Structure formats: structure tokens, C-alpha cells
Amino acid sequence: MRTIIEPFRIKSVEPIRMSNRDERSMLLEAAGFNLFRIPADAIIVDLLTDSGTGAMSAAQWGAMMQGDESYAGSPSFRRFEAAVRDIFGFRHVIPTHQGRAAERILAATMLRPGDVVPNNTHFDTTRANIEAVGATAVDLPCAESRDLSAFHPFKGNIDLAALERLLADPPGRIPVVFVTVTNNGGGGQPVSMANLEAASALCRRHGVPFYLDACRFAENAFFIRQREPGFEGVPLLEIARRMFALADGCTMSAKKDGMANIGGFLCTNDDEVARHEEELLILTEGFPTYGGLAGRDLEAIAVGLYEALDPAYQEYRHASVQYLGEHLTAVGVPILQPPGGHAIYVDAAAFLDHLPRHHYPGQALSVELFRHAGIRSVEIGSVMFGRRDPASGAEAFAERELVRLAIPRRTYTQSHIDYVIEAFAELAAARRRIPGITIVEQPLALRHFSASFALAPPRPA
Ligand code: F0G
């Protein structure tokens, strides 16, 4: 059979309230055109994030009933630890309430002011946690990633030559090198095993620990199996183990390929680092056998990590994201090519090429997508990454103006995806009438979460 179906049937449903355009226009005004302020029950298809928004399986819900909520020594922790050790292979497994908590504890343990941390591309919380301790986060994406429309199988790779130069002549101490799989900041693009092997070897040669930001490790493993010579037919569990065997530790948000609604962990093979991290964990997250999670959350993750490695699940997930990407391209929407593992990134600057950068094409598109069809996306452009100088008011724009359509796991069906494609086709037909956006009010940091916007006045024809 050629049709790739959702490899599950639905046992429990959550109704979607069909908001209408007038209501959504009013909500947009009230929210200052900031989609983070829209009540979620007015959203028809929510593609804000794939993080913590997925559906759990019957097996996960069943396991949750076995959750043991003991403060210390919970058997739920033992099952969680056994699953993480089995797949990831690291000696120490430290549970945290989500990925950024793992990042914060790692930064406080391994980094000092003036240090430099390379990554293919830091996710924003990773960067923020590195900068919060006075270190510098350096992005080293591979050259192929610069061209949005170029097809390359592993656009998530780290630039090995740039990494080698940095390791040979660092402007500060490099206490750890990260690679993010898949590269969310770079379009959900995968990293090849060959690239991981080479990065790991460089780090070993320079005596620097090599870590993975493992949030979407199973999607990355599937891409390796699909695209890298020599991995055809290799079980995803085996590919994942080979990826992690190259590393000295990892940070993980279980809200992605842990298939859970909350949770994360931090792993290391270094006894001394682990001891310090566990001390910090007790201070802010909780005792090392629960780390800010309920025992039932640990159970859900222990089951979910294996479900993410189910080839039928990954085949369907990749087919679904790919289908969205191909059909958007067919209706004339420029996207970052090829489609990533968890999301499609629309090139809003190209799509709304009548808008100047100070009218924020990404924000303008995401506002119009919600108004038109009740679809929530997220701007990844100058609203998120640009900066306004508080003294001069001068604006530094981001390199790209993207809108991310992140697909929650096992949550929407093919017809929801078709609905998104139809909405884009209609917007494409009238794209030049989509108004720009201006910023009315903004905080100094992380402005996308709380800024207020207004529609820009239409430009004279
Ligand atoms: N690393 C990557 C690559 C991520 O994508 C995220 C979260 C984190 C770390 C932090 O994990 O949210 O559990 O604290 N990404 C979400 C997103 C929020 O929408 O891409 P967290």
C-alpha cells in the first residue's frame, strides 16, 4: 500500500470549538495582535509548538496509574532511569521538570563567565541559560543551511571546519560543545551520523566534552535511516544508541520525543559533574529520584521514549510533515526546504514581499493566518530575534523572517493538515492585501511573548 495512514485509532477526543472570523478579529484587537495572548479554546488548529502538546497513548495513560509518588526511591524513577539508560546509555540520569531546567543546571555546573559554547544552532532557552552565567553561545550551522530553498539531506549539521578553528584557537575556555538533534533553530533539519562522529572526534582530540541537545533524537534517527548510506533498515533504537555513544552527556525535553506533556532530563558520564548537578537539582527541582516531576510523569516518559522509536509512528509523522510542505509549495508558499522533522517554516519575507522589514512580515502572516482560519503559528523572525536599542530606538532585524507551523505529535489528522493547506492557498491568492504590523509596546527581553502590536496603515497604491 502506498497510503501512509496514522498508525493509531482514536479512543478519546477533545472537541474543537469552531470560532468565527469576527470573533477572532475581536480577540486579535484585545490581544494586541500577540498570538501568545489568544485564549487556546478560540484556536481551531494550534501549531504554536510541538512541545508538550501531543497525545499520549493508552499504554502511557496505563503506565501513569502505576506512578509511585514516593519522595525518595520511587520505583517509577527506576523504570524511567532504566529506559533512559537503555536508549541513551549514559551513566547518570537526572530528571528535570523540562528541558530548560536541565540546561540551567548544566550551565550552572559546567560554565563560567567568559566561556564559549558552540552548537549547530542554540535553541533560545539554551542560549539564554548560557548567557545568564556570563558565557557566550556561538552558532556554527553548516554552509548548506544558509540557502533556505536548497535541498540538502542534512542541513542541520554543525560546520566542522568552523568548530575545528574555534577549538584550536578559542577566544575563551570551551567547557562543552553541543549539537542539537534535530536542529530546531535551523528549521528542524537533521544532523547526519557522519557529522556527529566527526564533531565527537574533534572534541575528544581537544579534550572537550561533547553533548547532544536530544529533544527530537528519534526524528533525527529516522532521517539518518532514510537518508544516510549504510543505515537503511537499521532499527531506530540502534541508530539512537550509536548517536548517544558518541556523546558524553545530553539535555532532553521529554515534551518532544519523550511523547509526554511535561518532563525532561540531564545525562552525563562524569561522576563529579553529576554529583554537583544533583546538589543543584535538590535546591530547585527536587530530590534526584523525581526532579520536579510526579512519579506518573516519569512513567509516561519511560513508555513514550520507546514509542517515539516505533518506525510506523516515525514514518507517519515524517510523511505528514512532508505532505504539508509539498502542498504548501504547490500552492505557491515559499518554505524552508526540505521539510523538517517536526515543523514547516514558511519564508514570510518572500511570501509577503510587499512588506518592509519594519512591518514584520512573519508577525503579519501569523496574525492573518489566525484571523482567516483560526490557525495559530509562531513568528521566528525579527519579533523574536530582533532588538530595539532602548536609547536610540534603532532596530536590529533578524537574518530571516519565518513562520513556524509546528505539528503536535499524534494530535491532528490528515484533514486538519488539508485545512491548513487550504487556508494558505486562500491567503496566497490575496497575499498582497495582508497588512503589515508595527510594535506598540515591548519589554527589553524575550519581547515576542508579551509585546503589543498594531496593524500598519495600508501603503498608498
Ligand atoms: N532545546 C530545543 C532544541 C528545543 O526545541 C526546546 C524547546 C528546548 C531545548 C527547551 O525545552 O521547552 O522543555 O524547556 N522547544 C519548544 C519549541 C518550546 O516550541 O520549539 P523545554
Short mmCIF file of C-alpha atoms and ligand atoms in Angstrom, two decimals:
data_model
loop_
_atom_site.label_atom_id
_atom_site.label_comp_id
_atom_site.label_asym_id
_atom_site.label_seq_id
_atom_site.Cartn_x
_atom_site.Cartn_y
_atom_site.Cartn_z
CA MET A 1 0.00 0.00 0.00
CA ARG A 2 1.24 3.47 -0.85
CA THR A 3 -1.04 5.38 1.54
CA ILE A 4 0.71 6.05 4.83
CA ILE A 5 -2.01 6.19 7.49
CA GLU A 6 -2.00 7.41 11.09
CA PRO A 7 -0.79 4.22 12.83
CA PHE A 8 -3.37 4.59 15.62
CA ARG A 9 -7.09 4.92 16.07
CA ILE A 10 -8.73 7.44 18.34
CA LYS A 11 -10.08 6.38 21.73
CA SER A 12 -10.63 9.74 23.36
CA VAL A 13 -11.45 13.02 21.64
CA GLU A 14 -11.20 16.68 22.55
CA PRO A 15 -13.80 18.83 20.76
CA ILE A 16 -12.59 21.83 18.75
CA ARG A 17 -14.78 24.90 19.07
CA MET A 18 -15.21 26.49 15.64
CA SER A 19 -14.55 30.16 16.31
CA ASN A 20 -15.57 32.56 13.51
CA ARG A 21 -13.70 35.33 11.77
CA ASP A 22 -15.46 38.23 13.56
CA GLU A 23 -14.75 36.71 16.95
CA ARG A 24 -11.11 36.16 16.00
CA SER A 25 -10.75 39.76 14.78
CA MET A 26 -12.05 40.98 18.14
CA LEU A 27 -9.72 38.63 20.02
CA LEU A 28 -6.76 39.89 17.98
CA GLU A 29 -7.53 43.52 18.88
CA ALA A 30 -7.92 42.59 22.55
CA ALA A 31 -4.64 40.62 22.48
CA GLY A 32 -2.65 43.47 20.91
CA PHE A 33 -2.13 41.16 17.90
CA ASN A 34 0.04 38.90 20.05
CA LEU A 35 -0.92 35.24 19.50
CA PHE A 36 0.54 34.23 22.87
CA ARG A 37 -2.39 36.16 24.42
CA ILE A 38 -5.15 34.39 22.47
CA PRO A 39 -7.26 32.01 24.57
CA ALA A 40 -6.44 28.50 23.31
CA ASP A 41 -10.10 27.50 23.11
CA ALA A 42 -10.60 30.04 20.30
CA ILE A 43 -7.96 28.28 18.18
CA ILE A 44 -9.04 25.72 15.61
CA VAL A 45 -5.66 24.20 14.73
CA ASP A 46 -2.84 25.06 17.14
CA LEU A 47 0.59 24.84 15.52
CA LEU A 48 2.32 27.13 18.03
CA THR A 49 4.58 24.32 19.22
CA ASP A 50 5.15 20.57 19.14
CA SER A 51 6.29 20.73 22.76
CA GLY A 52 4.10 19.07 25.38
CA THR A 53 1.08 19.32 23.09
CA GLY A 54 0.99 15.75 21.80
CA ALA A 55 -1.48 12.98 22.57
CA MET A 56 -0.35 10.21 24.90
CA SER A 57 -1.02 6.57 24.11
CA ALA A 58 -3.26 4.19 26.05
CA ALA A 59 -0.05 2.46 27.19
CA GLN A 60 1.24 5.75 28.62
CA TRP A 61 -2.02 6.50 30.43
CA GLY A 62 -1.99 2.95 31.76
CA ALA A 63 1.58 3.34 32.99
CA MET A 64 0.64 6.59 34.72
CA MET A 65 -1.67 4.64 37.00
CA GLN A 66 1.42 2.76 38.20
CA GLY A 67 3.06 6.04 39.18
CA ASP A 68 4.61 5.81 42.62
CA GLU A 69 4.68 9.22 44.29
CA SER A 70 7.24 8.44 46.99
CA TYR A 71 9.53 11.36 47.70
CA ALA A 72 12.62 9.13 47.64
CA GLY A 73 13.40 5.82 45.95
CA SER A 74 10.26 5.64 43.79
CA PRO A 75 10.09 2.54 41.54
CA SER A 76 8.75 4.91 38.86
CA PHE A 77 12.17 6.55 38.87
CA ARG A 78 13.84 3.16 38.47
CA ARG A 79 11.70 2.39 35.41
CA PHE A 80 12.39 5.87 33.98
CA GLU A 81 16.12 5.55 34.62
CA ALA A 82 16.23 2.07 33.07
CA ALA A 83 14.52 3.33 29.88
CA VAL A 84 16.80 6.35 29.56
CA ARG A 85 19.92 4.23 30.22
CA ASP A 86 18.80 1.61 27.72
CA ILE A 87 18.31 4.12 24.89
CA PHE A 88 20.75 6.91 25.77
CA GLY A 89 23.41 4.83 27.50
CA PHE A 90 24.75 7.47 29.91
CA ARG A 91 25.84 6.61 33.45
CA HIS A 92 23.93 9.35 35.29
CA VAL A 93 20.28 10.20 34.61
CA ILE A 94 18.93 13.32 36.31
CA PRO A 95 15.20 14.07 35.91
CA THR A 96 14.06 17.70 35.50
CA HIS A 97 10.67 19.33 35.01
CA GLN A 98 11.51 20.24 31.39
CA GLY A 99 14.42 20.81 29.02
CA ARG A 100 15.35 24.31 30.10
CA ALA A 101 15.75 23.18 33.72
CA ALA A 102 18.33 20.65 32.53
CA GLU A 103 20.05 23.47 30.60
CA ARG A 104 20.10 25.77 33.62
CA ILE A 105 21.62 23.11 35.89
CA LEU A 106 24.21 22.19 33.26
CA ALA A 107 25.13 25.85 32.73
CA ALA A 108 25.50 26.47 36.47
CA THR A 109 27.70 23.36 36.82
CA MET A 110 29.90 23.37 33.73
CA LEU A 111 30.17 27.03 32.66
CA ARG A 112 31.95 30.10 33.98
CA PRO A 113 31.82 33.75 32.85
CA GLY A 114 33.84 34.25 29.67
CA ASP A 115 33.39 30.66 28.46
CA VAL A 116 32.36 29.90 24.87
CA VAL A 117 29.81 27.21 23.94
CA PRO A 118 29.48 26.16 20.28
CA ASN A 119 26.34 24.48 18.90
CA ASN A 120 24.95 23.91 15.39
CA THR A 121 22.21 26.35 16.48
CA HIS A 122 21.27 27.10 20.08
CA PHE A 123 17.58 26.99 20.89
CA ASP A 124 16.56 30.25 22.57
CA THR A 125 16.35 28.83 26.13
CA THR A 126 19.74 27.13 25.70
CA ARG A 127 21.28 30.40 24.57
CA ALA A 128 19.57 32.32 27.39
CA ASN A 129 20.83 29.86 30.04
CA ILE A 130 24.40 30.09 28.69
CA GLU A 131 24.28 33.88 28.58
CA ALA A 132 22.73 34.03 32.07
CA VAL A 133 26.01 32.72 33.56
CA GLY A 134 28.12 35.18 31.53
CA ALA A 135 29.24 32.73 28.84
CA THR A 136 28.89 33.19 25.08
CA ALA A 137 26.76 30.95 22.84
CA VAL A 138 28.19 30.54 19.33
CA ASP A 139 26.09 29.14 16.44
CA LEU A 140 28.03 27.16 13.82
CA PRO A 141 25.42 25.95 11.29
CA CYS A 142 26.78 24.27 8.15
CA ALA A 143 27.12 26.35 4.98
CA GLU A 144 24.29 24.44 3.20
CA SER A 145 21.80 25.74 5.78
CA ARG A 146 22.19 29.36 4.62
CA ASP A 147 20.18 28.85 1.43
CA LEU A 148 16.54 28.41 2.51
CA SER A 149 15.43 26.79 -0.74
CA ALA A 150 18.38 24.41 -1.25
CA PHE A 151 17.71 20.69 -0.82
CA HIS A 152 20.40 19.04 1.25
CA PRO A 153 19.78 15.87 3.28
CA PHE A 154 21.49 17.07 6.47
CA LYS A 155 21.08 20.83 6.69
CA GLY A 156 21.22 20.55 10.49
CA ASN A 157 24.92 19.61 10.51
CA ILE A 158 27.40 21.62 12.51
CA ASP A 159 30.12 23.37 10.46
CA LEU A 160 33.07 21.07 11.23
CA ALA A 161 35.76 23.38 9.83
CA ALA A 162 34.45 26.28 11.92
CA LEU A 163 34.29 24.05 15.00
CA GLU A 164 37.86 22.91 14.44
CA ARG A 165 39.06 26.51 14.11
CA LEU A 166 37.25 27.51 17.28
CA LEU A 167 38.62 24.54 19.26
CA ALA A 168 42.17 25.21 18.01
CA ASP A 169 42.12 28.91 18.86
CA PRO A 170 39.29 29.62 21.31
CA PRO A 171 38.56 33.20 22.41
CA GLY A 172 37.68 31.76 25.84
CA ARG A 173 37.57 28.37 27.59
CA ILE A 174 35.30 25.86 25.79
CA PRO A 175 33.90 23.61 28.53
CA VAL A 176 31.38 21.79 26.30
CA VAL A 177 30.33 21.52 22.65
CA PHE A 178 26.66 20.94 21.82
CA VAL A 179 24.90 19.59 18.77
CA THR A 180 21.10 19.92 18.64
CA VAL A 181 19.23 17.00 17.01
CA THR A 182 17.23 17.86 15.02
CA ASN A 183 18.24 21.48 14.63
CA ASN A 184 15.08 23.35 15.68
CA GLY A 185 16.61 26.83 15.34
CA GLY A 186 17.75 25.86 11.84
CA GLY A 187 14.41 24.58 10.52
CA GLY A 188 14.03 21.17 12.21
CA GLN A 189 16.78 19.85 9.93
CA PRO A 190 18.62 16.63 10.78
CA VAL A 191 22.26 16.01 11.66
CA SER A 192 23.99 13.04 10.00
CA MET A 193 25.78 10.29 11.91
CA ALA A 194 28.94 11.18 9.96
CA ASN A 195 28.72 14.78 11.19
CA LEU A 196 28.16 13.64 14.80
CA GLU A 197 31.12 11.25 14.53
CA ALA A 198 33.39 13.97 13.20
CA ALA A 199 32.26 16.53 15.80
CA SER A 200 32.73 13.98 18.56
CA ALA A 201 36.22 13.09 17.31
CA LEU A 202 37.22 16.78 17.21
CA CYS A 203 36.01 17.25 20.78
CA ARG A 204 37.86 14.12 22.00
CA ARG A 205 41.05 15.38 20.35
CA HIS A 206 40.74 18.69 22.20
CA GLY A 207 39.62 17.09 25.46
CA VAL A 208 36.25 18.88 25.41
CA PRO A 209 33.03 17.10 26.47
CA PHE A 210 30.58 16.58 23.60
CA TYR A 211 26.85 16.87 24.39
CA LEU A 212 23.63 16.44 22.44
CA ASP A 213 20.52 18.55 22.85
CA ALA A 214 18.42 15.46 22.30
CA CYS A 215 14.81 16.81 22.23
CA ARG A 216 13.99 15.34 18.82
CA PHE A 217 16.51 12.45 18.79
CA ALA A 218 14.04 9.90 17.36
CA GLU A 219 13.06 12.13 14.44
CA ASN A 220 16.76 12.62 13.76
CA ALA A 221 17.35 8.85 13.90
CA PHE A 222 14.58 8.33 11.34
CA PHE A 223 16.16 10.88 8.97
CA ILE A 224 19.52 9.06 9.30
CA ARG A 225 17.85 5.77 8.44
CA GLN A 226 16.05 7.35 5.49
CA ARG A 227 18.89 9.43 4.05
CA GLU A 228 22.33 8.27 5.19
CA PRO A 229 24.06 5.46 3.28
CA GLY A 230 24.51 2.35 5.40
CA PHE A 231 21.54 2.93 7.73
CA GLU A 232 18.73 1.60 5.58
CA GLY A 233 16.66 -0.86 7.61
CA VAL A 234 18.69 -0.37 10.81
CA PRO A 235 16.35 -0.24 13.86
CA LEU A 236 15.83 3.30 15.16
CA LEU A 237 16.82 2.19 18.67
CA GLU A 238 20.18 1.07 17.34
CA ILE A 239 20.70 4.35 15.46
CA ALA A 240 19.79 6.33 18.59
CA ARG A 241 22.26 4.31 20.69
CA ARG A 242 25.00 4.97 18.15
CA MET A 243 24.27 8.71 18.23
CA PHE A 244 24.46 8.84 22.03
CA ALA A 245 27.55 6.61 22.20
CA LEU A 246 29.40 9.50 20.52
CA ALA A 247 28.50 11.91 23.33
CA ASP A 248 29.50 12.47 26.95
CA GLY A 249 26.04 13.62 28.00
CA CYS A 250 22.83 15.28 26.87
CA THR A 251 20.00 17.60 27.77
CA MET A 252 16.50 16.48 26.90
CA SER A 253 13.00 17.90 26.82
CA ALA A 254 10.65 14.93 27.14
CA LYS A 255 7.88 17.21 25.83
CA LYS A 256 9.09 16.37 22.32
CA ASP A 257 10.36 12.85 21.60
CA GLY A 258 9.56 11.75 25.16
CA MET A 259 5.94 11.88 23.90
CA ALA A 260 4.90 13.38 27.26
CA ASN A 261 3.16 16.60 28.23
CA ILE A 262 5.87 17.59 30.72
CA GLY A 263 9.36 16.49 31.75
CA GLY A 264 12.98 16.38 30.80
CA PHE A 265 16.35 15.11 31.92
CA LEU A 266 20.06 15.69 32.01
CA CYS A 267 22.61 12.92 31.45
CA THR A 268 26.35 12.69 31.93
CA ASN A 269 29.10 10.11 32.19
CA ASP A 270 31.12 12.35 34.54
CA ASP A 271 30.69 11.36 38.21
CA GLU A 272 31.93 14.70 39.54
CA VAL A 273 29.67 16.75 37.25
CA ALA A 274 26.71 14.53 38.18
CA ARG A 275 27.32 15.00 41.91
CA HIS A 276 27.30 18.78 41.53
CA GLU A 277 24.24 18.70 39.25
CA GLU A 278 22.31 16.57 41.75
CA GLU A 279 23.12 19.05 44.51
CA LEU A 280 21.68 21.88 42.41
CA LEU A 281 18.71 19.71 41.49
CA ILE A 282 17.79 19.27 45.15
CA LEU A 283 17.99 23.04 45.63
CA THR A 284 15.45 23.98 42.95
CA GLU A 285 13.87 20.97 41.21
CA GLY A 286 13.57 18.22 43.77
CA PHE A 287 15.14 15.03 45.07
CA PRO A 288 17.14 13.13 42.37
CA THR A 289 14.50 10.38 42.13
CA TYR A 290 11.81 12.76 40.88
CA GLY A 291 13.44 16.09 39.89
CA GLY A 292 10.30 18.23 39.87
CA LEU A 293 8.12 15.60 38.20
CA ALA A 294 5.37 13.40 39.56
CA GLY A 295 6.07 9.66 39.56
CA ARG A 296 3.32 9.28 36.96
CA ASP A 297 5.15 11.70 34.62
CA LEU A 298 8.29 9.55 34.89
CA GLU A 299 6.20 6.51 33.91
CA ALA A 300 4.73 8.30 30.87
CA ILE A 301 8.20 9.28 29.66
CA ALA A 302 9.63 5.76 30.20
CA VAL A 303 6.97 4.40 27.82
CA GLY A 304 6.96 7.40 25.45
CA LEU A 305 10.69 7.28 24.64
CA TYR A 306 10.22 3.82 23.10
CA GLU A 307 7.03 4.85 21.26
CA ALA A 308 9.00 7.65 19.57
CA LEU A 309 11.32 4.96 18.17
CA ASP A 310 8.47 2.97 16.60
CA PRO A 311 9.20 3.04 12.84
CA ALA A 312 5.49 3.09 11.89
CA TYR A 313 4.99 6.19 14.05
CA GLN A 314 8.03 7.97 12.60
CA GLU A 315 7.08 7.04 9.05
CA TYR A 316 3.62 8.56 9.50
CA ARG A 317 4.96 11.65 11.28
CA HIS A 318 7.54 12.41 8.62
CA ALA A 319 5.01 11.73 5.83
CA SER A 320 2.56 14.13 7.44
CA VAL A 321 5.07 17.00 7.78
CA GLN A 322 6.40 16.30 4.28
CA TYR A 323 2.84 16.35 2.85
CA LEU A 324 2.20 19.75 4.39
CA GLY A 325 5.49 21.07 3.00
CA GLU A 326 4.90 19.73 -0.51
CA HIS A 327 1.35 21.05 -0.74
CA LEU A 328 2.26 24.49 0.61
CA THR A 329 4.98 24.65 -2.03
CA ALA A 330 2.45 23.61 -4.68
CA VAL A 331 0.07 26.45 -3.75
CA GLY A 332 2.91 28.96 -4.05
CA VAL A 333 4.03 29.32 -0.42
CA PRO A 334 7.83 29.55 -0.13
CA ILE A 335 9.14 27.34 2.70
CA LEU A 336 12.46 26.35 4.15
CA GLN A 337 13.40 23.25 2.14
CA PRO A 338 13.35 20.37 2.65
CA PRO A 339 10.57 20.00 5.27
CA GLY A 340 11.92 19.41 8.77
CA GLY A 341 11.01 16.64 11.19
CA HIS A 342 8.52 18.45 13.42
CA ALA A 343 7.59 21.63 11.56
CA ILE A 344 7.34 23.62 8.36
CA TYR A 345 8.99 27.03 8.32
CA VAL A 346 7.33 29.48 5.91
CA ASP A 347 9.57 32.16 4.40
CA ALA A 348 7.32 35.11 5.27
CA ALA A 349 9.68 37.75 3.82
CA ALA A 350 9.38 36.08 0.39
CA PHE A 351 5.65 35.34 0.72
CA LEU A 352 4.76 38.90 1.80
CA ASP A 353 7.37 40.63 -0.33
CA HIS A 354 5.28 43.83 -0.37
CA LEU A 355 6.03 44.38 3.33
CA PRO A 356 9.18 46.17 4.51
CA ARG A 357 11.08 44.52 7.37
CA HIS A 358 9.87 47.10 9.89
CA HIS A 359 6.35 45.85 9.16
CA TYR A 360 7.35 42.38 10.41
CA PRO A 361 6.17 40.04 7.63
CA GLY A 362 6.35 36.98 9.92
CA GLN A 363 4.11 38.51 12.56
CA ALA A 364 1.80 39.87 9.85
CA LEU A 365 1.41 36.40 8.33
CA SER A 366 0.80 34.63 11.62
CA VAL A 367 -1.84 37.22 12.61
CA GLU A 368 -3.63 36.85 9.26
CA LEU A 369 -3.49 33.06 9.40
CA PHE A 370 -5.26 33.15 12.75
CA ARG A 371 -7.81 35.72 11.62
CA HIS A 372 -8.56 33.86 8.40
CA ALA A 373 -8.74 30.26 9.62
CA GLY A 374 -8.13 30.10 13.38
CA ILE A 375 -4.68 28.56 12.89
CA ARG A 376 -2.02 29.54 15.39
CA SER A 377 1.62 29.56 14.29
CA VAL A 378 4.66 31.31 15.69
CA GLU A 379 6.80 34.05 14.21
CA ILE A 380 10.51 33.18 14.16
CA GLY A 381 11.95 36.37 12.79
CA SER A 382 12.59 39.92 13.87
CA VAL A 383 9.88 39.99 16.54
CA MET A 384 11.56 37.02 18.24
CA PHE A 385 15.21 37.69 17.47
CA GLY A 386 15.40 41.38 16.55
CA ARG A 387 16.32 44.02 19.12
CA ARG A 388 15.34 47.64 19.60
CA ASP A 389 18.03 49.80 21.14
CA PRO A 390 16.29 51.44 24.13
CA ALA A 391 18.32 54.66 23.82
CA SER A 392 18.22 55.34 20.06
CA GLY A 393 15.11 53.31 19.16
CA ALA A 394 17.12 51.77 16.30
CA GLU A 395 16.02 48.28 15.34
CA ALA A 396 18.35 45.36 14.54
CA PHE A 397 16.49 42.85 12.35
CA ALA A 398 16.86 39.08 12.32
CA GLU A 399 18.54 37.29 9.42
CA ARG A 400 15.27 35.56 8.40
CA GLU A 401 11.55 36.25 8.71
CA LEU A 402 9.99 32.81 9.23
CA VAL A 403 6.66 31.50 10.48
CA ARG A 404 6.85 28.06 12.05
CA LEU A 405 3.99 25.57 11.74
CA ALA A 406 4.92 23.00 14.40
CA ILE A 407 2.96 19.76 14.32
CA PRO A 408 1.96 18.33 17.72
CA ARG A 409 2.55 14.56 17.96
CA ARG A 410 -0.38 12.20 17.18
CA THR A 411 -2.85 15.07 17.67
CA TYR A 412 -4.17 16.20 14.29
CA THR A 413 -5.29 14.07 11.35
CA GLN A 414 -4.81 14.41 7.61
CA SER A 415 -7.93 16.59 7.25
CA HIS A 416 -6.56 19.14 9.74
CA ILE A 417 -3.43 19.34 7.60
CA ASP A 418 -5.60 19.76 4.46
CA TYR A 419 -7.43 22.58 6.23
CA VAL A 420 -4.10 24.35 6.86
CA ILE A 421 -3.13 23.94 3.19
CA GLU A 422 -6.47 25.38 2.04
CA ALA A 423 -6.07 28.36 4.39
CA PHE A 424 -2.64 29.08 2.90
CA ALA A 425 -3.94 28.73 -0.65
CA GLU A 426 -6.55 31.39 0.10
CA LEU A 427 -4.01 33.67 1.74
CA ALA A 428 -1.68 33.19 -1.23
CA ALA A 429 -4.37 34.43 -3.61
CA ALA A 430 -4.75 37.66 -1.64
CA ARG A 431 -1.29 37.93 -0.11
CA ARG A 432 -0.61 41.49 -1.23
CA ARG A 433 -3.58 42.71 0.78
CA ILE A 434 -2.17 41.33 4.05
CA PRO A 435 -1.30 44.36 6.19
CA GLY A 436 1.99 44.88 7.98
CA ILE A 437 2.42 45.08 11.75
CA THR A 438 4.10 47.64 13.99
CA ILE A 439 5.28 47.24 17.57
CA VAL A 440 3.39 49.46 20.02
CA GLU A 441 4.90 48.32 23.29
CA GLN A 442 7.68 45.88 24.14
CA PRO A 443 9.71 44.58 27.07
CA LEU A 444 13.51 44.59 26.99
CA ALA A 445 13.96 40.80 26.77
CA LEU A 446 12.04 37.95 25.06
CA ARG A 447 9.70 40.51 23.54
CA HIS A 448 7.71 38.08 21.39
CA PHE A 449 5.93 36.71 24.47
CA SER A 450 4.50 40.00 25.72
CA ALA A 451 4.86 42.79 23.12
CA SER A 452 1.75 44.59 21.84
CA PHE A 453 1.31 45.28 18.13
CA ALA A 454 -0.96 47.24 15.78
CA LEU A 455 -1.80 46.89 12.10
CA ALA A 456 0.34 49.17 9.94
CA PRO A 457 -1.64 51.67 7.86
CA PRO A 458 -2.04 50.46 4.27
CA ARG A 459 0.62 51.84 1.93
CA PRO A 460 -0.50 54.15 -0.86
CA ALA A 461 -1.04 52.14 -4.05
N1 F0G B 1 16.12 22.56 23.06
C1 F0G B 1 15.40 22.58 21.94
C2 F0G B 1 16.04 22.21 20.63
C3 F0G B 1 14.03 22.94 21.99
O1 F0G B 1 13.32 22.95 20.85
C4 F0G B 1 13.45 23.26 23.23
C5 F0G B 1 12.04 23.66 23.31
C6 F0G B 1 14.24 23.21 24.39
C7 F0G B 1 15.59 22.85 24.26
C8 F0G B 1 13.71 23.55 25.74
O2 F0G B 1 12.86 22.56 26.23
O3 F0G B 1 10.63 23.68 26.43
O4 F0G B 1 11.15 21.55 27.66
O5 F0G B 1 12.18 23.69 28.36
N2 F0G B 1 11.35 23.97 22.30
C9 F0G B 1 9.93 24.31 22.26
C10 F0G B 1 9.57 24.78 20.87
C11 F0G B 1 9.47 25.22 23.34
O6 F0G B 1 8.46 25.30 20.69
O7 F0G B 1 10.39 24.61 19.95
P1 F0G B 1 11.63 22.90 27.21
#
